[in-house]
XYZ file of C-alpha atoms in Angstrom:
663
model
C -134.647 -28.384 33.175
C -137.185 -31.210 33.497
C -135.608 -34.596 33.944
C -135.836 -36.998 31.017
C -136.160 -40.764 31.246
C -135.948 -43.672 28.826
C -137.027 -47.282 28.819
C -134.652 -49.913 30.130
C -132.683 -51.914 27.629
C -133.024 -55.673 27.485
C -129.469 -55.974 28.820
C -130.273 -53.724 31.804
C -133.383 -55.771 32.569
C -131.372 -58.985 32.342
C -128.761 -57.682 34.786
C -131.406 -56.499 37.231
C -133.275 -59.805 37.081
C -130.043 -61.690 37.703
C -129.692 -59.532 40.832
C -133.093 -60.618 42.109
C -135.172 -57.700 40.797
C -138.562 -58.206 39.171
C -141.453 -56.364 37.576
C -144.634 -57.502 35.874
C -144.394 -54.493 33.519
C -140.774 -53.626 32.798
C -141.857 -51.127 30.166
C -143.194 -48.899 32.999
C -139.784 -48.824 34.680
C -137.802 -45.938 33.202
C -134.199 -44.901 33.737
C -132.560 -41.483 33.726
C -130.935 -40.493 30.459
C -128.213 -38.769 32.471
C -126.758 -42.113 33.468
C -127.983 -45.418 34.845
C -126.277 -48.433 36.402
C -128.432 -51.581 36.750
C -125.865 -53.001 39.172
C -127.144 -50.574 41.811
C -130.431 -52.471 42.243
C -130.782 -55.776 44.045
C -133.705 -57.863 45.332
C -136.158 -55.089 44.474
C -139.709 -55.473 43.158
C -141.125 -52.747 40.924
C -144.860 -52.062 40.603
C -146.556 -49.433 38.465
C -144.776 -46.373 37.080
C -141.180 -46.156 38.244
C -138.467 -43.558 37.498
C -134.875 -44.401 38.470
C -131.961 -41.961 38.615
C -128.189 -42.154 38.487
C -126.643 -44.064 41.404
C -122.960 -43.292 41.792
C -122.532 -41.694 45.195
C -121.188 -43.404 48.299
C -122.417 -42.722 51.837
C -120.449 -43.080 55.035
C -122.343 -43.946 58.213
C -121.477 -42.510 61.619
C -119.667 -45.792 62.292
C -117.519 -45.384 59.185
C -119.297 -47.981 57.041
C -119.299 -47.101 53.330
C -122.507 -47.715 51.394
C -123.150 -47.181 47.691
C -126.344 -45.525 46.484
C -128.972 -47.804 44.999
C -132.094 -49.745 45.962
C -131.738 -53.028 47.842
C -134.238 -55.494 49.361
C -137.236 -53.250 48.768
C -140.583 -52.920 47.007
C -141.398 -49.772 45.017
C -144.799 -48.771 43.694
C -145.395 -45.677 41.541
C -142.209 -43.961 42.689
C -139.663 -41.511 41.333
C -136.218 -42.296 42.731
C -133.872 -39.436 41.876
C -130.076 -39.415 41.751
C -127.839 -40.906 44.428
C -130.514 -42.304 46.695
C -129.829 -45.161 49.103
C -132.821 -47.385 49.882
C -132.397 -50.645 51.767
C -134.608 -53.122 53.616
C -138.089 -51.725 53.047
C -139.959 -54.688 54.487
C -143.386 -53.746 53.118
C -143.189 -51.123 50.343
C -142.714 -47.498 49.287
C -145.760 -46.327 47.371
C -146.599 -43.083 45.548
C -143.521 -41.092 46.535
C -140.943 -38.856 44.908
C -137.637 -39.546 46.611
C -135.357 -36.568 45.989
C -131.589 -36.812 45.494
C -129.209 -37.831 48.280
C -131.947 -39.350 50.433
C -131.199 -42.338 52.667
C -134.030 -44.739 53.544
C -132.813 -47.688 55.579
C -134.857 -50.348 57.347
C -138.416 -49.022 57.056
C -141.671 -50.961 57.168
C -144.036 -48.849 55.041
C -143.788 -45.477 53.334
C -146.954 -44.757 51.406
C -149.500 -42.242 50.180
C -152.880 -43.966 50.107
C -155.128 -41.215 48.772
C -155.234 -37.557 47.823
C -153.667 -35.953 50.878
C -153.006 -32.413 52.093
C -150.344 -33.865 54.401
C -151.835 -32.367 57.558
C -152.585 -28.961 56.049
C -156.098 -27.822 56.945
C -156.468 -30.133 59.957
C -158.557 -28.399 62.643
C -156.969 -28.360 66.105
C -159.532 -27.708 68.845
C -157.413 -25.371 70.926
C -158.349 -23.543 74.163
C -161.902 -24.888 74.351
C -161.750 -28.675 74.489
C -165.413 -28.909 73.451
C -164.737 -26.933 70.276
C -165.519 -23.500 68.932
C -161.958 -22.151 68.626
C -160.534 -24.586 66.077
C -157.345 -23.466 64.346
C -156.693 -24.924 60.874
C -152.988 -25.755 60.871
C -150.804 -25.407 57.795
C -147.136 -25.334 56.808
C -146.503 -21.642 57.568
C -148.894 -21.007 60.430
C -147.716 -18.159 62.671
C -148.618 -17.571 66.295
C -150.336 -14.336 65.302
C -152.579 -15.885 62.646
C -153.524 -18.653 65.060
C -154.253 -16.085 67.792
C -156.679 -14.204 65.566
C -158.406 -17.379 64.371
C -158.784 -18.718 67.914
C -159.872 -15.556 69.720
C -161.639 -13.357 67.170
C -164.622 -15.590 66.470
C -166.877 -12.544 66.767
C -165.224 -11.183 63.590
C -166.982 -13.618 61.283
C -165.747 -12.106 57.999
C -162.182 -12.006 59.308
C -162.246 -15.656 60.380
C -163.915 -16.711 57.132
C -161.265 -14.814 55.159
C -158.382 -16.516 56.943
C -160.022 -19.950 56.737
C -160.650 -19.486 53.021
C -156.979 -18.660 52.412
C -155.823 -21.657 54.478
C -158.286 -23.984 52.756
C -157.076 -22.761 49.354
C -153.482 -23.433 50.379
C -154.408 -26.897 51.653
C -156.126 -27.698 48.366
C -153.107 -26.426 46.445
C -150.703 -28.796 48.230
C -153.073 -31.767 48.065
C -151.630 -34.621 46.039
C -151.668 -38.375 45.661
C -147.864 -38.283 45.604
C -145.678 -37.574 48.603
C -142.176 -36.125 48.640
C -139.097 -37.010 50.660
C -136.900 -33.927 50.399
C -133.303 -33.847 49.271
C -130.696 -35.007 51.777
C -133.196 -36.474 54.257
C -132.520 -39.626 56.277
C -135.176 -42.134 57.323
C -134.004 -45.158 59.277
C -135.391 -47.913 61.488
C -138.953 -46.647 61.198
C -142.365 -48.298 61.267
C -145.280 -47.019 59.204
C -145.212 -43.608 57.541
C -148.451 -42.866 55.736
C -149.510 -39.703 53.867
C -146.532 -37.718 55.123
C -144.430 -35.155 53.274
C -140.845 -34.683 54.447
C -138.761 -31.577 53.748
C -135.092 -31.371 52.873
C -132.384 -32.643 55.231
C -134.823 -33.916 57.838
C -133.798 -36.859 59.999
C -136.370 -39.474 60.963
C -135.253 -42.444 63.030
C -136.939 -45.093 65.138
C -140.427 -43.734 64.500
C -143.372 -45.961 65.387
C -145.994 -44.222 63.238
C -146.531 -41.012 61.305
C -149.879 -40.424 59.648
C -151.190 -37.448 57.654
C -148.642 -34.766 58.287
C -145.741 -32.667 57.082
C -142.212 -32.527 58.428
C -140.996 -29.149 57.175
C -137.223 -28.949 57.041
C -134.362 -27.400 55.113
C -130.576 -27.468 55.056
C -130.292 -24.395 57.273
C -132.839 -25.598 59.824
C -133.181 -29.400 59.661
C -135.970 -31.065 61.612
C -135.549 -34.197 63.727
C -138.236 -36.787 64.468
C -136.913 -39.538 66.696
C -137.391 -42.832 68.419
C -140.807 -43.979 69.552
C -142.750 -41.050 68.102
C -146.403 -41.538 67.172
C -148.005 -38.605 65.347
C -151.335 -38.247 63.558
C -152.663 -35.157 61.738
C -149.743 -32.827 62.328
C -147.525 -30.102 60.931
C -143.920 -29.732 62.097
C -142.112 -26.469 61.342
C -138.471 -26.156 60.365
C -135.821 -26.750 62.987
C -138.092 -28.421 65.539
C -137.284 -31.656 67.351
C -139.821 -34.342 68.306
C -138.207 -37.372 69.906
C -138.214 -40.043 72.623
C -141.723 -41.435 72.645
C -143.731 -38.268 72.000
C -147.384 -38.824 71.065
C -149.162 -36.169 68.978
C -152.677 -35.904 67.619
C -153.879 -32.844 65.685
C -150.936 -30.629 66.552
C -148.766 -27.893 65.076
C -145.142 -27.839 66.250
C -143.415 -24.483 65.750
C -139.905 -23.520 64.735
C -137.162 -24.621 67.157
C -139.718 -26.210 69.486
C -138.536 -29.320 71.291
C -140.896 -32.064 72.476
C -139.319 -35.101 74.093
C -139.289 -37.610 76.959
C -142.736 -39.167 76.412
C -144.579 -35.860 76.143
C -148.118 -36.181 74.795
C -150.305 -33.547 73.180
C -153.611 -33.441 71.372
C -155.488 -30.622 69.655
C -152.682 -28.231 70.519
C -150.436 -25.706 68.802
C -146.895 -24.917 69.926
C -145.056 -21.935 68.515
C -141.418 -20.852 68.441
C -138.990 -22.146 71.073
C -141.509 -24.053 73.172
C -140.385 -27.040 75.234
C -142.496 -29.991 76.346
C -141.055 -32.870 78.356
C -142.697 -35.720 80.328
C -146.073 -34.015 80.760
C -149.330 -33.618 78.863
C -151.118 -30.971 76.815
C -154.770 -30.992 75.795
C -156.395 -28.235 73.724
C -153.497 -25.908 74.434
C -152.469 -22.758 72.622
C -148.798 -22.559 73.530
C -147.389 -19.228 72.425
C -143.623 -18.764 72.049
C -141.404 -19.992 74.900
C -144.081 -22.004 76.686
C -142.067 -24.565 78.641
C -143.071 -27.537 80.792
C -140.556 -30.081 82.078
C -142.360 -32.333 84.540
C -144.243 -35.641 84.372
C -147.152 -34.622 86.571
C -147.799 -31.275 84.856
C -150.928 -30.853 82.761
C -151.644 -27.912 80.502
C -155.241 -27.930 79.373
C -157.777 -25.711 77.623
C -155.718 -22.573 77.918
C -153.666 -19.890 76.247
C -150.072 -19.587 77.413
C -147.076 -17.511 76.286
C -143.541 -17.132 77.650
C -144.819 -19.430 80.382
C -142.901 -21.754 82.692
C -144.989 -24.500 84.288
C -143.857 -25.886 87.646
C -144.017 -29.564 88.562
C -147.536 -30.898 89.202
C -149.097 -27.579 88.195
C -152.522 -28.207 86.745
C -155.707 -26.563 85.560
C -159.293 -27.755 85.362
C -161.808 -26.916 82.633
C -164.809 -28.597 84.315
C -166.559 -25.908 86.373
C -170.196 -26.863 85.897
C -171.960 -29.846 84.321
C -171.847 -29.165 80.581
C -168.484 -30.793 80.101
C -164.988 -29.386 79.512
C -166.166 -26.074 78.066
C -164.254 -23.626 80.262
C -160.997 -21.973 79.324
C -158.164 -19.983 80.829
C -155.702 -17.326 79.761
C -152.255 -17.011 81.276
C -150.746 -13.902 79.760
C -147.094 -13.648 78.767
C -144.453 -14.371 81.351
C -146.671 -16.239 83.812
C -145.015 -18.824 86.052
C -146.764 -21.544 88.022
C -145.043 -23.048 91.040
C -145.015 -26.709 92.013
C -148.455 -28.105 92.918
C -150.299 -24.973 91.841
C -153.852 -25.293 90.535
C -156.216 -22.966 88.682
C -159.905 -23.644 88.163
C -160.964 -22.271 84.802
C -162.410 -19.942 83.690
C -159.608 -17.656 84.832
C -157.325 -14.993 83.425
C -153.906 -14.301 84.912
C -152.070 -11.043 84.221
C -148.720 -10.797 82.478
C -145.565 -11.774 84.374
C -147.487 -13.152 87.349
C -146.210 -15.846 89.699
C -148.991 -18.303 90.619
C -148.628 -20.280 93.844
C -151.228 -22.491 95.544
C -154.780 -23.479 94.593
C -157.174 -20.997 93.025
C -160.834 -21.900 92.643
C -162.557 -18.474 92.603
C -162.026 -17.932 88.861
C -159.694 -14.967 89.291
C -159.244 -12.285 86.653
C -156.016 -10.372 87.278
C -155.429 -9.240 83.710
C -155.184 -5.580 84.781
C -152.507 -6.346 87.368
C -149.280 -7.434 85.642
C -146.069 -8.256 87.515
C -147.956 -9.673 90.506
C -147.938 -12.623 92.870
C -151.105 -14.703 93.052
C -150.984 -16.676 96.303
C -153.351 -18.854 98.320
C -154.346 -18.120 101.903
C -157.226 -19.653 103.836
C -158.779 -20.981 100.595
C -158.751 -17.509 99.051
C -156.733 -16.163 96.145
C -154.509 -13.359 97.385
C -153.064 -10.838 94.922
C -149.887 -8.905 95.635
C -149.994 -6.417 92.750
C -146.882 -5.169 91.001
C -144.368 -6.842 93.307
C -142.849 -8.959 90.528
C -141.531 -5.888 88.745
C -138.738 -5.681 91.319
C -137.919 -9.387 91.089
C -134.502 -10.349 89.820
C -136.097 -13.462 88.298
C -138.336 -11.372 86.067
C -135.355 -9.425 84.743
C -133.384 -12.635 84.241
C -136.236 -14.136 82.221
C -136.491 -11.098 79.959
C -132.786 -11.347 79.160
C -132.639 -15.098 78.637
C -135.457 -15.335 76.082
C -133.613 -13.667 73.186
C -130.450 -15.586 74.093
C -132.390 -18.853 73.945
C -133.889 -18.231 70.538
C -132.916 -21.434 68.733
C -134.470 -20.528 65.385
C -131.811 -20.744 62.705
C -134.036 -20.691 59.642
C -133.666 -17.490 57.648
C -137.436 -17.587 57.097
C -138.952 -16.808 60.505
C -142.682 -17.420 61.043
C -143.286 -15.830 64.464
C -142.523 -12.138 65.043
C -141.477 -11.999 68.683
C -141.203 -8.834 70.778
C -138.838 -9.648 73.632
C -138.985 -6.404 75.634
C -140.131 -6.683 79.246
C -141.722 -3.228 79.343
C -143.823 -2.357 76.309
C -146.881 -0.190 75.705
C -148.876 -3.406 76.235
C -147.563 -4.141 79.732
C -147.370 -0.466 80.709
C -150.983 0.095 79.634
C -151.841 -2.740 81.980
C -149.911 -1.026 84.772
C -151.724 2.250 84.109
C -155.046 0.428 84.306
C -153.967 -1.501 87.411
C -152.833 1.663 89.203
C -156.157 3.334 88.393
C -158.151 0.336 89.634
C -156.179 0.115 92.874
C -156.660 3.819 93.549
C -160.401 3.558 92.866
C -160.672 0.454 95.032
C -159.035 2.283 97.910
C -161.253 5.320 97.472
C -164.496 3.363 97.189
C -163.795 0.991 100.081
C -161.921 3.363 102.375
C -158.262 3.914 103.187
C -158.531 2.080 106.511
C -159.948 -1.131 105.032
C -157.629 -4.061 105.711
C -158.824 -6.321 102.884
C -160.048 -5.401 99.412
C -161.789 -7.797 97.009
C -161.743 -7.566 93.231
C -162.486 -10.121 90.478
C -162.079 -13.178 92.706
C -158.950 -12.052 94.563
C -158.178 -10.524 97.956
C -155.734 -7.643 98.225
C -154.258 -6.561 101.548
C -154.192 -2.840 102.345
C -150.407 -2.673 102.443
C -150.146 -4.644 99.190
C -152.580 -2.274 97.499
C -150.600 0.825 98.531
C -147.305 -0.718 97.454
C -148.854 -1.883 94.192
C -149.733 1.690 93.310
C -146.128 2.701 93.971
C -144.683 -0.215 91.986
C -146.847 0.582 88.978
C -145.936 4.262 89.085
C -142.257 3.306 89.114
C -142.755 0.958 86.151
C -144.726 3.499 84.123
C -142.190 6.254 84.709
C -139.302 3.954 83.930
C -140.727 2.818 80.605
C -141.700 6.292 79.369
C -138.289 7.544 80.450
C -136.475 4.658 78.755
C -138.068 5.571 75.436
C -137.432 9.284 75.933
C -133.753 8.782 76.781
C -133.313 6.565 73.708
C -134.879 9.281 71.547
C -132.618 11.971 73.007
C -129.440 9.924 72.800
C -129.674 8.631 69.258
C -131.115 11.584 67.371
C -129.783 15.028 66.468
C -131.530 18.179 67.681
C -130.261 21.711 68.242
C -133.427 23.509 69.292
C -136.640 22.840 71.174
C -138.468 22.844 67.828
C -136.174 20.052 66.604
C -136.951 18.101 69.749
C -140.676 18.594 69.358
C -140.481 17.343 65.780
C -138.737 14.221 67.031
C -141.441 13.671 69.626
C -144.113 13.974 66.941
C -142.405 11.746 64.369
C -143.974 8.478 65.524
C -146.704 6.638 63.624
C -150.035 7.878 65.064
C -151.495 4.359 64.887
C -149.394 3.687 67.972
C -151.660 5.877 70.096
C -154.322 3.181 70.217
C -154.713 0.288 72.621
C -151.848 -2.221 72.455
C -152.210 -5.997 72.230
C -150.046 -9.078 72.622
C -150.738 -11.371 69.672
C -149.017 -14.401 71.150
C -145.542 -12.930 71.190
C -145.910 -9.889 68.947
C -146.699 -6.597 70.696
C -148.605 -4.233 68.391
C -151.138 -1.375 68.420
C -154.733 -2.350 67.781
C -155.219 0.376 65.152
C -152.424 -1.010 62.964
C -153.792 -4.526 63.296
C -157.268 -3.284 62.459
C -156.048 -2.054 59.078
C -154.716 -5.541 58.302
C -157.916 -7.220 59.505
C -160.033 -4.952 57.308
C -157.974 -5.856 54.240
C -158.524 -9.551 54.991
C -162.263 -9.038 55.504
C -162.537 -7.125 52.229
C -160.789 -9.882 50.324
C -157.852 -7.673 49.347
C -155.289 -10.313 50.338
C -155.279 -13.221 47.927
C -152.469 -15.347 49.348
C -151.491 -16.465 52.838
C -148.012 -15.031 52.441
C -149.600 -11.579 52.164
C -151.102 -12.067 55.627
C -147.692 -13.005 56.983
C -146.153 -9.971 55.313
C -148.830 -7.773 56.886
C -147.948 -8.954 60.387
C -144.253 -8.610 59.585
C -144.667 -5.000 58.499
C -146.492 -4.113 61.714
C -143.764 -5.837 63.719
C -141.026 -3.900 61.951
C -142.790 -0.589 62.670
C -142.803 -1.236 66.430
C -140.355 1.582 67.286
C -142.378 4.189 65.402
C -145.642 3.064 66.996
C -144.024 3.058 70.429
C -142.731 6.606 69.982
C -146.223 7.902 69.232
C -147.638 6.117 72.282
C -144.836 7.380 74.501
C -145.256 10.976 73.358
C -148.933 10.729 74.247
C -147.976 9.674 77.787
C -145.794 12.773 78.134
C -148.665 14.918 76.890
C -150.992 13.423 79.480
C -148.440 13.822 82.267
C -147.873 17.526 81.557
C -151.407 18.324 80.370
C -150.394 19.863 77.058
C -149.575 18.780 73.486
C -146.017 17.829 72.601
C -145.750 20.997 70.502
C -145.865 22.973 73.767
C -143.496 20.829 75.835
C -140.458 22.754 77.010
C -136.860 21.785 77.632
C -137.609 22.256 81.334
C -140.480 19.725 81.099
C -138.195 17.163 79.492
C -135.425 17.843 81.992
C -137.864 17.453 84.883
C -139.069 14.130 83.552
C -135.485 12.892 83.260
C -135.134 13.498 87.001
C -138.300 11.476 87.650
C -137.022 8.706 85.399
C -133.670 8.503 87.136
C -135.398 8.340 90.535
C -137.518 5.426 89.252
C -134.465 3.686 87.790
C -132.467 4.040 91.004
C -135.367 2.850 93.166
C -136.159 -0.202 91.021
C -132.528 -1.173 90.475
C -131.826 -0.967 94.204
C -134.873 -3.164 94.851
C -133.614 -5.669 92.302
C -130.154 -5.703 93.835
C -131.660 -6.387 97.235
C -133.734 -9.201 95.738
C -130.606 -10.685 94.161
C -128.718 -10.484 97.468
C -131.243 -12.893 98.989
C -129.501 -15.577 96.924
C -126.385 -15.082 99.067
C -127.832 -14.972 102.597
C -127.618 -17.650 105.261
C -130.777 -19.424 104.155
C -129.401 -19.819 100.630
C -126.347 -21.555 102.102
C -128.360 -24.356 103.684
C -127.245 -27.579 102.001
C -123.642 -26.440 101.517
C -120.604 -27.549 103.515
C -122.106 -30.954 104.137
C -119.517 -32.175 106.657
C -118.219 -28.869 108.032
C -119.054 -25.954 110.293
C -120.404 -22.505 109.371
C -117.065 -21.405 107.926
C -116.884 -24.494 105.711
C -120.467 -23.946 104.626
C -119.692 -20.400 103.558
C -116.474 -21.389 101.811
C -118.234 -24.209 99.937
C -121.031 -21.839 98.942
C -118.624 -19.212 97.598
C -116.725 -21.809 95.561
C -119.941 -23.047 93.972
C -122.073 -19.922 93.785
C -119.674 -17.020 94.297
C -120.584 -13.993 96.414
C -122.698 -10.935 95.726
C -119.659 -8.843 94.824
C -118.736 -11.218 92.009
C -122.271 -11.871 90.795
C -122.533 -10.656 87.214
C -126.185 -9.605 87.506
C -125.538 -7.351 90.516
C -122.324 -5.871 89.131
C -123.876 -5.227 85.712
C -126.930 -3.620 87.330
C -124.689 -1.264 89.292
C -122.595 -0.452 86.233
C -125.656 0.317 84.123
C -127.050 2.541 86.853
C -123.822 4.548 86.885
C -124.003 4.928 83.106
C -127.626 6.077 83.290
C -126.752 8.680 85.880
C -124.062 10.018 83.577
C -126.450 9.984 80.633
C -129.002 12.071 82.503
C -126.338 14.636 83.452
C -125.259 14.939 79.822
C -128.809 15.194 78.489
C -129.871 17.794 81.061
C -126.827 19.875 80.162
C -127.755 19.751 76.485
C -131.389 20.588 77.211
C -130.340 23.579 79.276
C -128.609 24.999 76.213
C -131.634 24.811 73.907
C-alpha cells in the first residue's frame, strides 16, 4: 500500500521548534499517518517538500551505545524520511533523497542529488584501448559476457547498436532527480556523496567522495565502501568491497570483487571475484578472478581473466608514435612473474606463465599451457609444459572454492573447468602448428620461430606430446563420465547416448570472459539481438544463462565429434571395441600426466625447497623444521589425493571395459 502523510499539527510544530527545528514552509512538512513523534527531531532545518515517518526504534552501536531513531543536527531538503531512520550531524545537507526504513546516517557532510541522474548507468568506460574505440557502457546488471561482446565485437555494428540501445533505455528508465538510500544501510563519517544511489544494507564509512554512481547491495550480499575512497562515474555490484583509499574513475566493480589498499583504477571493468590491492589499472577489462596484489604492478590496455599478476609486472601500450593505441590479450589462467614486461600489441595463450621481458609482440594464442620466457632478448616459448604443472591443477581447484558471491542473483556465468572444448581446441591447433613447423623447417633444426617467439627443437617435440596427452585426457574424461552415469545395455543404446548432445556444440568454442560456450549457440543469441527480438536487458542475461546451463549437452556433441575424427567414422558406426580401445589410451594419458604432476609436486620437498629452514641447526635440524612446517611428500594432500584418484580411475576403466565386452 502507498504510504499516506498528513500535515503537522500546530502542537507538533511547536514542540519541534522548541527543540531547535525550523522551516520557512511548515505546510510542506508532512508526517506519516501511521504514527509520528515530534520529540524525535532536534536542531533540524527543513527545506522544500519533506515526508517524515514513524521514529520508535532504537539502535545499538558496536560499542554498545543505544541511540533512538530520529533526525538530529541536520538539514533536509526535498526528502522522504521513512520509518525508524537515524540521522545525525549532517553538517551541510541531505537533498533530494528517499531514505528508506532502518537507515543510519551519522556524521556526513553532504548527501545530494543535484540534477536528473542515471547514477552511473550508461557511463562509457574506455576499456582495452586507452585511446577509445572499445567503450563499454556500464550499468547495474552488467555481466562479463555482455561487456566482452560490446568491447570486442565492434565489427558487428547491429549487435553493438542493439546492446547499446537496451543499455541506454535502461539508463533512461532509472534516471531521476531523486536518489535512494536503501533499507538497512549505514552511512557514517563520510564527506560528499553526490548523485549516488545506495542499495539495501550497504555500509559506507569514512568515504572522501562519491559522485555519480550506484552502490548495489542487498541483505544477502551487502556491499561495503570504506575509508578514504574516492569514486566518480561508477557502478558497484552486490557483495563487493571497495575500501582503504581506493580511487576509481569510470569503473564497474563486479560481484564479490575486492579493491583495497590504495588501489587506483580508471576506465576499467572488474568482474566477479577480482582482487586489486596497492597497484594501478588503466583501461583494463578484468574478467573473473583477475588478481593483483603489489604496489609496483600496472595493468593497462588489456584483457585479462583468471589472471594473477606478479609484483612489478607491467605492460606498455605505446609501440609507435600515435599514442597509447595498442592493446593486449592475456587469455584465461595467465600468470606473470615478478618484473615481467610485455610490449603490446601481444596475445598470450591460456594458462601461460610469463617470465622476463617480451618486446617482439608475441602471439601464442594457439599454444595454451605454456611457458613464455626471455633469453638473449628473445621470447622463448615452451609449449604445453604447464599442463603437467601442479600449480595449474591447484589453481583450477581453488577458483570454485574461492567464489565469494553470496547473492542468489548471479551476474557472471563462470565455467571453472581446466580442460574444456575451448582449451582443447587450442591444444589441437597448437599440436597441428608444431607438427607443421617441424615439417616445414626440418626435423634437425635447433630453433624454430613463430609469431614473435623462439621454440627449441626439444621443446617443440615435447609440446606435441603434451598436447596429445591433454587432448586424449579431456575426450576420455567426457567419455568416462557418459559411460558411468548413464544406462545402456547394447551398442545401439551407447550410440544413442553419444549422439544425444546438442549439435550446436560442434562449432568453434569461445571464452566469453569466464563463460565457455560454442560459437553457434552464441550466434543464435546475437542474431536475436540484431533483429530486435529482445526488448529488455534481462532477456540478454537470460540468453547467456541458457547457453551456460546447456554446457554439458554442447560438450557431449563436441566430444563425440572428436571420437568420430579419431576413428574416421560416424558415431553410429563406432563399436564397443573402439570405445574400449580409447579407454586404454585415456588411462595411459591419465597415468602419464598424473605421474608428471606428482613429480612436479615432489620438487616442493627436495633439498632446495628446504633452504631457509632450520635457521640455527645442521642438515638434520633443517629437515626436521621443514617437515614440521611443510610436511613431507607422503603426507601432502595433493599427492595422496592424486594417487588415490588414479587408483579409482584404473578400477573404473576395468569395470567399463568389462561391461563393453558384454555388449
